[in-house]
Coordinates of C-alpha atoms in Angstrom, one line a residue:
X649 CA 151.5 -22.9 -6.6
X650 CA 153.9 -24.7 -4.2
X651 CA 151.8 -23.4 -1.2
X652 CA 148.6 -24.5 -2.8
X653 CA 150.1 -28.0 -3.4
X654 CA 151.2 -28.2 0.2
X655 CA 147.7 -27.3 1.4
X656 CA 146.1 -29.9 -0.8
X657 CA 148.5 -32.6 0.3
X658 CA 147.8 -31.8 4.0
X659 CA 144.0 -31.9 3.5
X660 CA 144.3 -35.2 1.7
X661 CA 146.4 -36.6 4.6
X662 CA 143.9 -35.4 7.2
X663 CA 141.0 -36.9 5.3
X664 CA 142.8 -40.2 4.9
X665 CA 143.7 -40.1 8.6
X666 CA 140.0 -39.5 9.6
X667 CA 138.8 -42.2 7.2
X668 CA 141.4 -44.6 8.5
X669 CA 140.4 -43.8 12.1
X670 CA 136.7 -44.4 11.3
X671 CA 137.5 -47.5 9.3
X672 CA 139.6 -48.8 12.2
X673 CA 136.7 -48.2 14.6
X674 CA 134.3 -50.1 12.3
X675 CA 136.8 -53.0 11.9
X676 CA 136.7 -53.2 15.7
X677 CA 133.4 -52.6 17.4
X678 CA 134.7 -53.3 20.9
X679 CA 133.8 -49.7 22.2
X680 CA 130.3 -50.1 20.9
X681 CA 129.9 -53.5 22.5
X682 CA 131.0 -52.1 25.9
X683 CA 128.6 -49.1 25.6
X684 CA 125.7 -51.2 24.4
X685 CA 126.1 -53.7 27.2
X686 CA 126.2 -50.9 29.8
X687 CA 122.6 -50.1 28.8
X688 CA 121.6 -53.6 29.9
X689 CA 121.5 -55.2 26.5
X690 CA 123.1 -58.5 25.3
X691 CA 126.6 -57.8 24.1
X692 CA 126.2 -60.6 21.5
X693 CA 123.8 -58.3 19.6
X694 CA 126.7 -56.2 18.5
X695 CA 128.9 -57.5 15.7
X696 CA 132.6 -57.8 16.4
X697 CA 133.4 -55.6 13.4
X698 CA 131.4 -53.3 11.0
X699 CA 128.7 -54.9 8.8
X700 CA 126.6 -53.7 6.0
X701 CA 123.9 -51.4 7.4
X702 CA 121.4 -51.6 4.6
X703 CA 118.7 -52.9 6.9
X704 CA 118.9 -49.8 9.2
X705 CA 115.8 -47.7 9.3
X706 CA 116.9 -44.7 11.3
X707 CA 120.7 -44.4 11.4
X708 CA 122.8 -43.8 8.3
X709 CA 123.1 -46.9 6.1
X710 CA 126.5 -48.2 5.0
X711 CA 129.4 -49.8 6.9
X712 CA 128.1 -49.9 10.5
X713 CA 128.5 -51.4 14.0
X714 CA 124.7 -51.5 14.3
X715 CA 122.1 -54.1 13.2
X716 CA 118.4 -53.7 12.8
X717 CA 117.8 -55.5 16.1
X718 CA 120.2 -53.2 17.9
X719 CA 118.4 -50.2 16.3
X720 CA 115.1 -51.4 17.6
X721 CA 116.4 -51.9 21.2
X722 CA 118.2 -48.6 21.2
X723 CA 115.0 -46.9 20.0
X724 CA 113.1 -48.3 23.0
X725 CA 116.0 -47.1 25.2
X726 CA 115.9 -43.6 23.7
X727 CA 112.2 -43.3 24.7
X728 CA 113.2 -43.8 28.4
X729 CA 116.3 -41.6 28.1
X730 CA 114.2 -38.7 26.8
X731 CA 111.5 -39.1 29.4
X732 CA 114.0 -39.4 32.3
X733 CA 115.2 -35.8 32.6
X734 CA 111.6 -34.5 31.9
X735 CA 110.2 -36.7 34.6
X736 CA 112.9 -35.6 37.1
X737 CA 112.1 -32.0 36.5
X738 CA 108.3 -32.7 36.7
X739 CA 108.7 -34.7 39.9
X740 CA 110.7 -31.9 41.5
X741 CA 107.9 -29.4 40.6
X742 CA 105.3 -31.8 41.9
X743 CA 107.0 -32.4 45.2
X744 CA 107.6 -28.7 45.8
X745 CA 104.0 -27.7 45.4
X746 CA 102.6 -30.8 47.0
X747 CA 104.6 -29.7 50.1
X748 CA 103.4 -26.1 49.8
X749 CA 99.8 -27.3 49.6
X750 CA 100.2 -29.4 52.7
X751 CA 101.8 -26.5 54.6
X752 CA 99.1 -24.0 53.8
X753 CA 96.3 -26.4 54.3
X754 CA 97.6 -27.5 57.7
X755 CA 98.2 -23.9 58.7
X756 CA 94.6 -22.7 57.8
X757 CA 93.1 -25.8 59.5
X758 CA 95.1 -25.2 62.7
X759 CA 94.2 -21.5 62.7
X760 CA 90.5 -22.5 62.7
X761 CA 91.1 -25.0 65.5
X762 CA 93.1 -22.5 67.5
X763 CA 90.5 -19.9 67.1
X764 CA 87.8 -22.3 68.4
X765 CA 89.9 -23.3 71.4
X766 CA 90.8 -19.6 72.1
X767 CA 87.1 -18.6 72.1
X768 CA 86.2 -21.4 74.3
X769 CA 88.8 -20.6 76.9
X770 CA 88.1 -16.9 76.8
X771 CA 84.3 -17.3 77.1
X772 CA 84.5 -19.8 79.9
X773 CA 86.6 -17.3 81.9
X774 CA 84.5 -14.3 80.9
X775 CA 80.9 -15.6 80.8
X776 CA 81.1 -18.7 82.9
X777 CA 77.9 -20.8 82.9
X778 CA 76.2 -18.5 80.5
X779 CA 78.6 -19.6 77.8
X780 CA 78.8 -23.3 78.9
X781 CA 75.0 -23.6 78.6
X782 CA 75.2 -22.2 75.1
X783 CA 78.5 -23.6 73.9
X784 CA 76.8 -25.7 71.3
X785 CA 76.0 -22.6 69.3
X786 CA 79.6 -21.6 69.0
X787 CA 80.7 -25.2 68.3
X788 CA 78.3 -25.4 65.4
X789 CA 79.6 -22.1 64.2
X790 CA 83.2 -23.3 63.9
X791 CA 82.1 -26.7 62.4
X792 CA 80.3 -24.7 59.7
X793 CA 83.4 -22.6 59.0
X794 CA 85.4 -25.8 58.7
X795 CA 82.9 -27.3 56.2
X796 CA 83.0 -24.1 54.2
X797 CA 86.8 -24.1 54.1
X798 CA 86.8 -27.7 52.9
X799 CA 83.9 -27.7 50.4
X800 CA 82.9 -24.1 49.9
X801 CA 79.3 -23.0 49.1
X802 CA 78.5 -26.6 48.0
X803 CA 78.4 -27.5 51.7
X804 CA 77.7 -24.2 53.5
X805 CA 76.0 -21.0 52.5
X806 CA 78.3 -18.6 54.4
X807 CA 75.9 -15.7 54.4
X808 CA 72.9 -17.8 55.6
X809 CA 75.1 -19.5 58.2
X810 CA 76.3 -16.2 59.7
X811 CA 72.8 -14.7 59.7
X812 CA 71.4 -17.8 61.5
X813 CA 74.3 -17.6 64.0
X814 CA 73.6 -14.0 64.9
X815 CA 69.8 -14.6 65.0
X816 CA 70.3 -17.6 67.3
X817 CA 72.7 -15.6 69.5
X818 CA 70.2 -12.7 69.7
X819 CA 67.3 -15.1 70.6
X820 CA 69.3 -16.6 73.5
X821 CA 70.6 -13.3 74.8
X822 CA 67.2 -11.7 74.4
X823 CA 65.7 -14.3 76.7
X824 CA 68.5 -13.8 79.2
X825 CA 68.1 -10.1 79.5
X826 CA 64.3 -10.3 79.6
X827 CA 64.1 -13.3 82.0
X828 CA 61.0 -11.7 83.6
X829 CA 58.9 -12.4 80.5
X830 CA 57.6 -15.5 78.7
X831 CA 58.2 -15.7 74.9
X832 CA 56.5 -18.1 72.5
X833 CA 58.3 -19.6 69.6
X834 CA 56.4 -17.4 67.2
X835 CA 57.4 -14.3 69.2
X836 CA 61.1 -15.3 69.0
X837 CA 60.7 -15.9 65.3
X838 CA 59.6 -12.4 65.0
X839 CA 62.7 -11.2 66.9
X840 CA 65.1 -13.4 64.8
X841 CA 63.6 -12.2 61.5
X842 CA 64.5 -8.7 62.3
X843 CA 68.0 -9.2 63.6
X844 CA 69.6 -7.0 60.9
X845 CA 67.1 -4.1 61.5
X846 CA 67.6 -4.3 65.3
X847 CA 71.4 -4.3 65.0
X848 CA 71.8 -5.5 68.6
X849 CA 75.4 -6.5 68.0
X850 CA 76.4 -3.2 66.4
X851 CA 78.5 -3.3 63.3
X852 CA 80.4 -6.4 64.2
X853 CA 78.2 -8.9 62.2
X854 CA 78.5 -6.9 59.0
X855 CA 82.3 -6.4 59.3
X856 CA 82.9 -10.0 60.3
X857 CA 80.8 -11.3 57.4
X858 CA 82.8 -9.3 55.0
X859 CA 86.1 -10.3 56.6
X860 CA 85.3 -14.0 56.8
X861 CA 83.9 -14.2 53.3
X862 CA 86.9 -12.6 51.7
X863 CA 89.5 -14.4 53.8
X864 CA 87.9 -17.9 53.4
X865 CA 87.4 -17.5 49.7
X866 CA 91.0 -16.4 49.2
X867 CA 92.4 -19.1 51.5
X868 CA 90.5 -22.0 50.1
X869 CA 90.9 -20.9 46.5
X870 CA 94.6 -20.5 46.9
X871 CA 95.0 -23.9 48.6
X872 CA 93.0 -25.4 45.7
X873 CA 95.4 -23.8 43.3
X874 CA 98.4 -25.2 45.0
X875 CA 96.8 -28.7 44.9
X876 CA 96.0 -28.3 41.2
X877 CA 99.6 -27.8 40.1
X878 CA 100.9 -31.4 41.0
X879 CA 97.6 -32.7 39.4
X880 CA 98.3 -30.9 36.1
X881 CA 101.9 -32.1 36.0
X882 CA 100.9 -35.6 36.8
X883 CA 98.3 -35.6 33.9
X884 CA 100.8 -34.1 31.5
X885 CA 103.4 -36.8 32.4
X886 CA 101.0 -39.4 31.0
X887 CA 101.4 -38.1 27.5
X888 CA 103.4 -40.5 25.4
X889 CA 106.1 -39.6 22.9
X890 CA 105.1 -40.0 19.3
X891 CA 106.8 -42.6 17.1
X892 CA 108.4 -39.9 15.1
X893 CA 109.8 -38.3 18.3
X894 CA 111.2 -41.6 19.4
X895 CA 112.9 -42.1 16.1
X896 CA 114.4 -38.6 16.2
X897 CA 115.7 -39.1 19.8
X898 CA 117.2 -42.4 18.8
X899 CA 119.0 -40.9 15.8
X900 CA 120.3 -38.0 18.0
X901 CA 121.5 -40.2 20.9
X902 CA 122.6 -43.6 19.5
X903 CA 123.3 -43.3 15.8
X904 CA 126.9 -42.2 16.6
X905 CA 127.3 -45.8 18.0
X906 CA 126.9 -47.1 14.5
X907 CA 130.0 -45.3 13.3
X908 CA 131.9 -46.4 16.4
X909 CA 131.7 -42.9 18.0
X910 CA 130.1 -43.8 21.4
X911 CA 131.3 -40.7 23.2
X912 CA 130.0 -38.3 20.6
X913 CA 127.3 -36.0 22.0
X914 CA 124.7 -34.1 19.9
X915 CA 125.0 -30.4 18.9
X916 CA 123.0 -28.2 21.2
X917 CA 120.8 -26.6 18.5
X918 CA 120.2 -30.1 17.1
X919 CA 119.1 -31.3 20.5
X920 CA 116.8 -28.2 20.9
X921 CA 115.0 -28.9 17.6
X922 CA 114.5 -32.5 18.5
X923 CA 113.2 -31.8 22.0
X924 CA 111.0 -28.9 20.9
X925 CA 109.4 -31.2 18.4
X926 CA 108.9 -33.9 21.0
X927 CA 107.6 -31.5 23.6
X928 CA 105.6 -29.3 21.3
X929 CA 102.2 -30.0 22.9
X930 CA 103.6 -29.5 26.4
X931 CA 104.9 -26.1 25.4
X932 CA 101.4 -25.0 24.4
X933 CA 100.5 -25.2 28.1
X934 CA 102.8 -22.3 28.9
X935 CA 100.4 -19.4 28.2
X936 CA 97.7 -20.7 30.5
X937 CA 100.2 -22.0 33.0
X938 CA 101.8 -18.5 33.3
X939 CA 98.4 -16.8 33.5
X940 CA 97.5 -19.2 36.3
X941 CA 100.7 -18.5 38.2
X942 CA 100.2 -14.7 37.8
X943 CA 96.7 -15.1 39.3
X944 CA 98.2 -17.2 42.2
X945 CA 100.8 -14.5 42.8
X946 CA 98.1 -11.8 42.8
X947 CA 96.0 -13.7 45.3
X948 CA 99.0 -14.2 47.6
X949 CA 99.2 -10.4 47.9
X950 CA 95.6 -10.4 49.0
X951 CA 96.3 -13.1 51.6
X952 CA 99.1 -10.9 52.9
X953 CA 96.9 -7.8 53.0
X954 CA 93.2 -7.2 53.2
X955 CA 92.2 -10.9 52.9
X956 CA 94.6 -12.1 55.6
X957 CA 93.1 -15.3 57.0
X958 CA 95.3 -15.2 60.1
X959 CA 94.3 -11.6 61.1
X960 CA 90.6 -12.5 60.7
X961 CA 90.6 -15.8 62.6
X962 CA 93.1 -15.0 65.4
X963 CA 91.0 -12.3 67.1
X964 CA 87.6 -13.7 66.2
X965 CA 86.9 -14.5 69.9
X966 CA 87.4 -10.8 70.8
X967 CA 85.1 -9.7 67.9
X968 CA 82.3 -12.0 68.9
X969 CA 82.7 -10.9 72.6
X970 CA 82.6 -7.3 71.5
X971 CA 79.3 -8.0 69.8
X972 CA 77.9 -9.6 72.9
X973 CA 79.0 -6.7 75.0
X974 CA 77.3 -4.3 72.6
X975 CA 74.1 -6.3 73.0
X976 CA 74.4 -6.1 76.8
X977 CA 75.0 -2.3 76.7
X978 CA 72.0 -1.7 74.4
X979 CA 69.7 -4.4 75.7
X980 CA 67.1 -2.0 77.0
X981 CA 66.9 -0.1 73.7
X982 CA 66.7 -3.4 71.7
X983 CA 64.1 -4.8 74.0
X984 CA 61.9 -1.7 73.7
X985 CA 62.1 -1.8 69.9
X986 CA 61.2 -5.5 69.9
X987 CA 58.2 -4.8 72.3
X988 CA 57.0 -2.1 69.9
X989 CA 57.3 -4.2 66.8
X990 CA 56.4 -7.7 68.0
X991 CA 54.1 -6.8 70.9
X992 CA 54.3 -6.7 74.6
X993 CA 55.2 -10.2 76.0
X994 CA 53.5 -11.9 78.9
X995 CA 55.1 -11.7 82.4
X996 CA 56.8 -14.9 83.5
X997 CA 54.9 -16.6 86.4
X998 CA 58.0 -18.5 87.3
X999 CA 60.0 -15.3 87.6
X1000 CA 57.4 -13.7 89.9
X1001 CA 57.7 -16.5 92.4
X1002 CA 61.5 -16.0 92.6
X1003 CA 63.4 -13.5 94.7
X1004 CA 64.1 -10.1 93.2
X1005 CA 67.4 -9.2 91.7
X1006 CA 68.5 -7.2 94.7
X1007 CA 67.8 -10.2 97.0
X1008 CA 70.1 -12.5 95.0
X1009 CA 73.1 -10.6 96.4
X1010 CA 75.3 -11.6 93.4
X1011 CA 78.9 -10.6 94.1
X1012 CA 80.8 -12.5 91.3
X1013 CA 83.6 -10.9 89.4
X1014 CA 85.1 -11.7 86.0
X1015 CA 88.8 -12.2 85.4
X1016 CA 90.0 -9.9 82.6
X1017 CA 91.0 -11.6 79.4
X1018 CA 94.7 -11.6 78.6
X1019 CA 95.9 -11.6 75.0
X1020 CA 99.0 -13.5 76.2
X1021 CA 96.9 -16.5 76.8
X1022 CA 96.3 -16.8 73.0
X1023 CA 97.5 -20.1 71.5
X1024 CA 100.9 -20.3 69.7
X1025 CA 101.1 -19.7 66.0
X1026 CA 99.4 -22.4 63.9
X1027 CA 101.6 -25.2 62.4
X1028 CA 104.7 -23.7 64.0
X1029 CA 104.9 -21.0 61.3
X1030 CA 103.3 -17.7 60.2
X1031 CA 101.4 -16.7 57.1
X1032 CA 104.1 -14.2 56.2
X1033 CA 106.7 -16.9 56.2
X1034 CA 104.6 -19.2 54.1
X1035 CA 103.7 -16.6 51.5
X1036 CA 107.3 -15.4 51.1
X1037 CA 108.4 -18.9 50.4
X1038 CA 105.6 -19.8 48.0
X1039 CA 106.0 -16.6 46.0
X1040 CA 109.6 -17.6 45.2
X1041 CA 108.5 -21.0 44.1
X1042 CA 105.6 -19.7 41.9
X1043 CA 107.9 -17.2 40.2
X1044 CA 110.5 -19.9 39.5
X1045 CA 107.8 -22.2 38.0
X1046 CA 106.9 -19.7 35.3
X1047 CA 107.7 -20.8 31.7
X1048 CA 108.3 -24.3 33.0
X1049 CA 106.9 -26.1 30.0
X1050 CA 108.5 -23.9 27.3
X1051 CA 111.9 -24.1 28.8
X1052 CA 112.0 -27.9 29.2
X1053 CA 113.9 -28.4 25.9
X1054 CA 116.5 -25.8 27.0
X1055 CA 116.8 -27.5 30.4
X1056 CA 117.2 -31.0 28.9
X1057 CA 119.6 -29.8 26.2
X1058 CA 122.3 -28.6 28.5
X1059 CA 125.3 -29.8 30.5
X1060 CA 126.7 -33.3 29.8
X1061 CA 123.9 -34.2 27.5
X1062 CA 125.3 -32.0 24.6
X1063 CA 128.7 -31.2 23.1
X1064 CA 129.7 -27.5 22.9
X1065 CA 131.0 -26.0 19.7
X1066 CA 131.2 -27.8 16.3
X1067 CA 132.7 -31.0 17.6
X1068 CA 129.3 -32.6 17.9
X1069 CA 126.8 -35.0 16.3
X1070 CA 124.6 -33.2 13.8
X1071 CA 122.4 -36.2 12.9
X1072 CA 124.6 -37.5 10.1
X1073 CA 128.2 -36.8 11.1
X1074 CA 130.6 -35.1 13.5
X1075 CA 130.2 -31.6 12.3
X1076 CA 128.4 -28.2 12.8
X1077 CA 124.6 -28.3 12.9
X1078 CA 123.5 -25.9 10.1
X1079 CA 119.6 -25.8 10.6
X1080 CA 117.9 -22.9 12.2
X1081 CA 116.5 -23.5 15.7
X1082 CA 112.6 -23.4 15.5
X1083 CA 110.3 -22.0 18.1
X1084 CA 108.3 -23.7 20.9
X1085 CA 104.7 -24.9 20.5
X1086 CA 102.8 -27.0 18.1
X1087 CA 102.3 -24.4 15.4
X1088 CA 106.0 -23.8 15.0
X1089 CA 106.8 -27.5 14.3
X1090 CA 105.6 -27.3 10.7
X1091 CA 109.2 -26.4 9.8
X1092 CA 111.0 -28.7 12.2
X1093 CA 113.8 -30.3 10.2
X1094 CA 114.4 -33.2 12.6
X1095 CA 111.0 -34.3 14.0
X1096 CA 107.9 -35.0 12.0
X1097 CA 105.0 -33.4 13.9
X1098 CA 101.3 -33.4 12.9
X1099 CA 100.3 -29.9 13.9
X1100 CA 96.7 -30.6 13.0
X1101 CA 96.3 -33.1 15.9
X1102 CA 96.9 -31.4 19.3
X1103 CA 97.1 -33.8 22.2
X1104 CA 93.7 -34.3 24.0
X1105 CA 95.2 -34.6 27.5
X1106 CA 97.2 -31.3 27.1
X1107 CA 94.1 -29.5 25.8
X1108 CA 92.0 -30.7 28.7
X1109 CA 94.7 -29.4 31.2
X1110 CA 94.7 -26.0 29.4
X1111 CA 90.9 -25.9 30.0
X1112 CA 91.5 -26.8 33.7
X1113 CA 94.0 -24.1 34.1
X1114 CA 91.8 -21.5 32.5
X1115 CA 88.9 -22.4 34.8
X1116 CA 91.1 -22.2 37.9
X1117 CA 92.5 -18.9 36.8
X1118 CA 89.0 -17.5 36.6
X1119 CA 88.3 -18.8 40.2
X1120 CA 91.6 -17.1 41.4
X1121 CA 90.7 -13.8 39.8
X1122 CA 87.2 -13.9 41.3
X1123 CA 88.7 -14.7 44.7
X1124 CA 91.0 -11.7 44.3
X1125 CA 87.9 -9.6 44.2
X1126 CA 86.3 -11.4 47.1
X1127 CA 84.0 -13.5 45.0
X1128 CA 83.5 -17.3 44.8
X1129 CA 82.7 -18.7 41.4
X1130 CA 80.2 -21.5 42.2
X1131 CA 78.9 -24.4 40.2
X1132 CA 75.3 -24.7 39.2
X1133 CA 74.6 -26.9 42.3
X1134 CA 76.2 -24.3 44.6
X1135 CA 73.9 -21.6 43.2
X1136 CA 70.8 -23.7 43.8
X1137 CA 72.1 -24.2 47.4
X1138 CA 72.6 -20.5 47.9
X1139 CA 69.1 -19.7 46.6
X1140 CA 67.4 -22.2 48.8
X1141 CA 69.5 -21.2 51.8
X1142 CA 68.4 -17.6 51.5
X1143 CA 64.8 -18.6 51.2
X1144 CA 64.9 -20.8 54.3
X1145 CA 66.5 -18.1 56.4
X1146 CA 63.4 -15.9 56.2
X1147 CA 60.5 -18.3 55.6
X1148 CA 57.5 -18.5 58.0
X1149 CA 54.4 -20.5 57.3
X1150 CA 52.3 -19.8 60.4
X1151 CA 49.5 -17.2 60.3
X1152 CA 51.0 -15.3 63.3
X1153 CA 54.2 -14.7 61.3
X1154 CA 52.4 -13.3 58.4
X1155 CA 51.2 -10.4 60.5
X1156 CA 54.7 -9.5 61.6
X1157 CA 56.5 -9.5 58.3
X1158 CA 56.1 -5.8 57.7
X1159 CA 57.1 -4.6 61.2
X1160 CA 59.3 -1.5 61.0
X1161 CA 61.9 -1.1 63.7
X1162 CA 63.0 2.5 64.0
X1163 CA 66.6 3.0 65.0
X1164 CA 67.1 6.1 67.3
X1165 CA 70.0 8.3 66.1
X1166 CA 71.4 8.2 69.7
X1167 CA 72.0 4.5 69.5
X1168 CA 75.8 4.0 69.5
X1169 CA 77.4 1.5 67.2
X1170 CA 80.6 0.1 68.6
X1171 CA 83.4 -1.1 66.3
X1172 CA 86.0 -3.8 66.7
X1173 CA 88.5 -2.9 69.5
X1174 CA 91.8 -1.6 68.1
X1175 CA 94.0 -3.2 70.8
X1176 CA 94.0 -5.2 74.1
X1177 CA 93.7 -2.0 76.1
X1178 CA 90.5 -1.1 74.3
X1179 CA 89.1 -4.5 74.8
X1180 CA 89.8 -4.4 78.6
X1181 CA 88.1 -1.0 78.8
X1182 CA 85.0 -2.3 76.9
X1183 CA 85.0 -5.4 79.1
X1184 CA 85.0 -3.3 82.3
X1185 CA 82.0 -1.3 81.0
X1186 CA 80.1 -4.5 80.5
X1187 CA 80.9 -6.1 83.8
X1188 CA 78.0 -4.5 85.6
X1189 CA 75.5 -5.6 82.9
X1190 CA 77.0 -9.1 82.8
X1191 CA 76.7 -9.3 86.5
X1192 CA 73.1 -8.3 86.3
X1193 CA 72.3 -11.0 83.8
X1194 CA 74.0 -13.6 85.9
X1195 CA 72.1 -12.4 88.9
X1196 CA 68.9 -12.9 87.1
X1197 CA 69.9 -16.3 86.1
X1198 CA 71.2 -17.4 89.5
X1199 CA 67.9 -18.6 90.9
X1200 CA 67.3 -20.7 87.8
X1201 CA 70.7 -22.4 87.9
X1202 CA 70.3 -23.7 91.4

């Protein structure tokens, strides 16, 4: 009995001490006045000592250092205080991926530019005036690739563009290797229409079309994905906190002021429930956000491997040169097949009046192409370095929206243990922590959330992410998901590539070009030694062509 009596007396003394301390604080609101004015408010709003808090709408009523006017101002402040850490995290994410987008975009554009410069320099050295007089064809080729990179199939039908390029190149080379004949426009249309059947450039056009299509779709889709991330974050940041959220945050952060406990921080679980209620709509982004990031990471692997933009664009000059050499080596067979299919051309009167090939005495020699002359790496970096860095950032960005409450409710913003503000007093927070997302807020004890009214902005961004994920998955398979306008453009592009309205064309449409089994198809050279070997094989034929041209260039 004596022990029990001692315990009771001790508890009474502690209670009286706490009550006396709280009462002392309320008798003197100096600490509240200092904290309140530090927020930029007028210190005269705070009473010198505790007053009747019956007019308070959010904080506990009773003896208080708060007034209704203070509560209103602190409510506005709490809205900014809640938004600040979320905005900082969002801004960091935006800045990261905005920079990644700029890095990749600049890298791909410079690769395109470097490839064009490299081809120009190589072809000037290798083909001389033959190239200079036809340089516009290659300039247009790279301009079309740039437009496709920027705008996709809405601007350029890549298949049609490549078909037209090879057909135009064949037409120009066919005239050069058959300078002794005259060809009408209708005759050359017949030649161009059957470029694929003739296969004058070997397997290079087919391989290059496949490589360019996959690499460009992967590169431009990935870059668009990087650009989308800051856009989504920016749109989500426009979502305003609900009035019930603002009240809950104000109660969590500033109601301790009213009892004079300005240094008291909220319990962690209490903070989690408040923030999960406030950010319920944002958390619903998480599923599609993570699906989008997974699709981005999968496409990065393609960029590093079979759809590598750098490995396609860097040696494109060599690949096109290899195709030209193939045409030179098989020019006699190609010409014979054309003559069989399109008819025997008329001899050129101008050519007859010129000196024979032997009389020209051409002795020019080509300088071999050196791979060392290739431009430095684009944008001062490499694709491997860029992809390694962006993969880390993409992985780190996963679950960004669902972990926002946990990130906010950490560190100096909360009080550890039970010595914390639970919404009514300095004590343990007893409520269960609810889950993320709108549906879970039906049981939130601290924030009133209408789960029947999802935010329109958030729902629209979920739809945007879904659409982009579909594009990324298609790009992973080498396909470009086009809009309705793009599909119309593709259809009309294919039609225009093979159309012919003249009567003479109609008679040639069913020409069959047989391909002898002995015709050799040359692949892409595996290394610089192979290229040099192939180049030397073509020197004689190139010299012959230039010899034929020499009288006309004087």
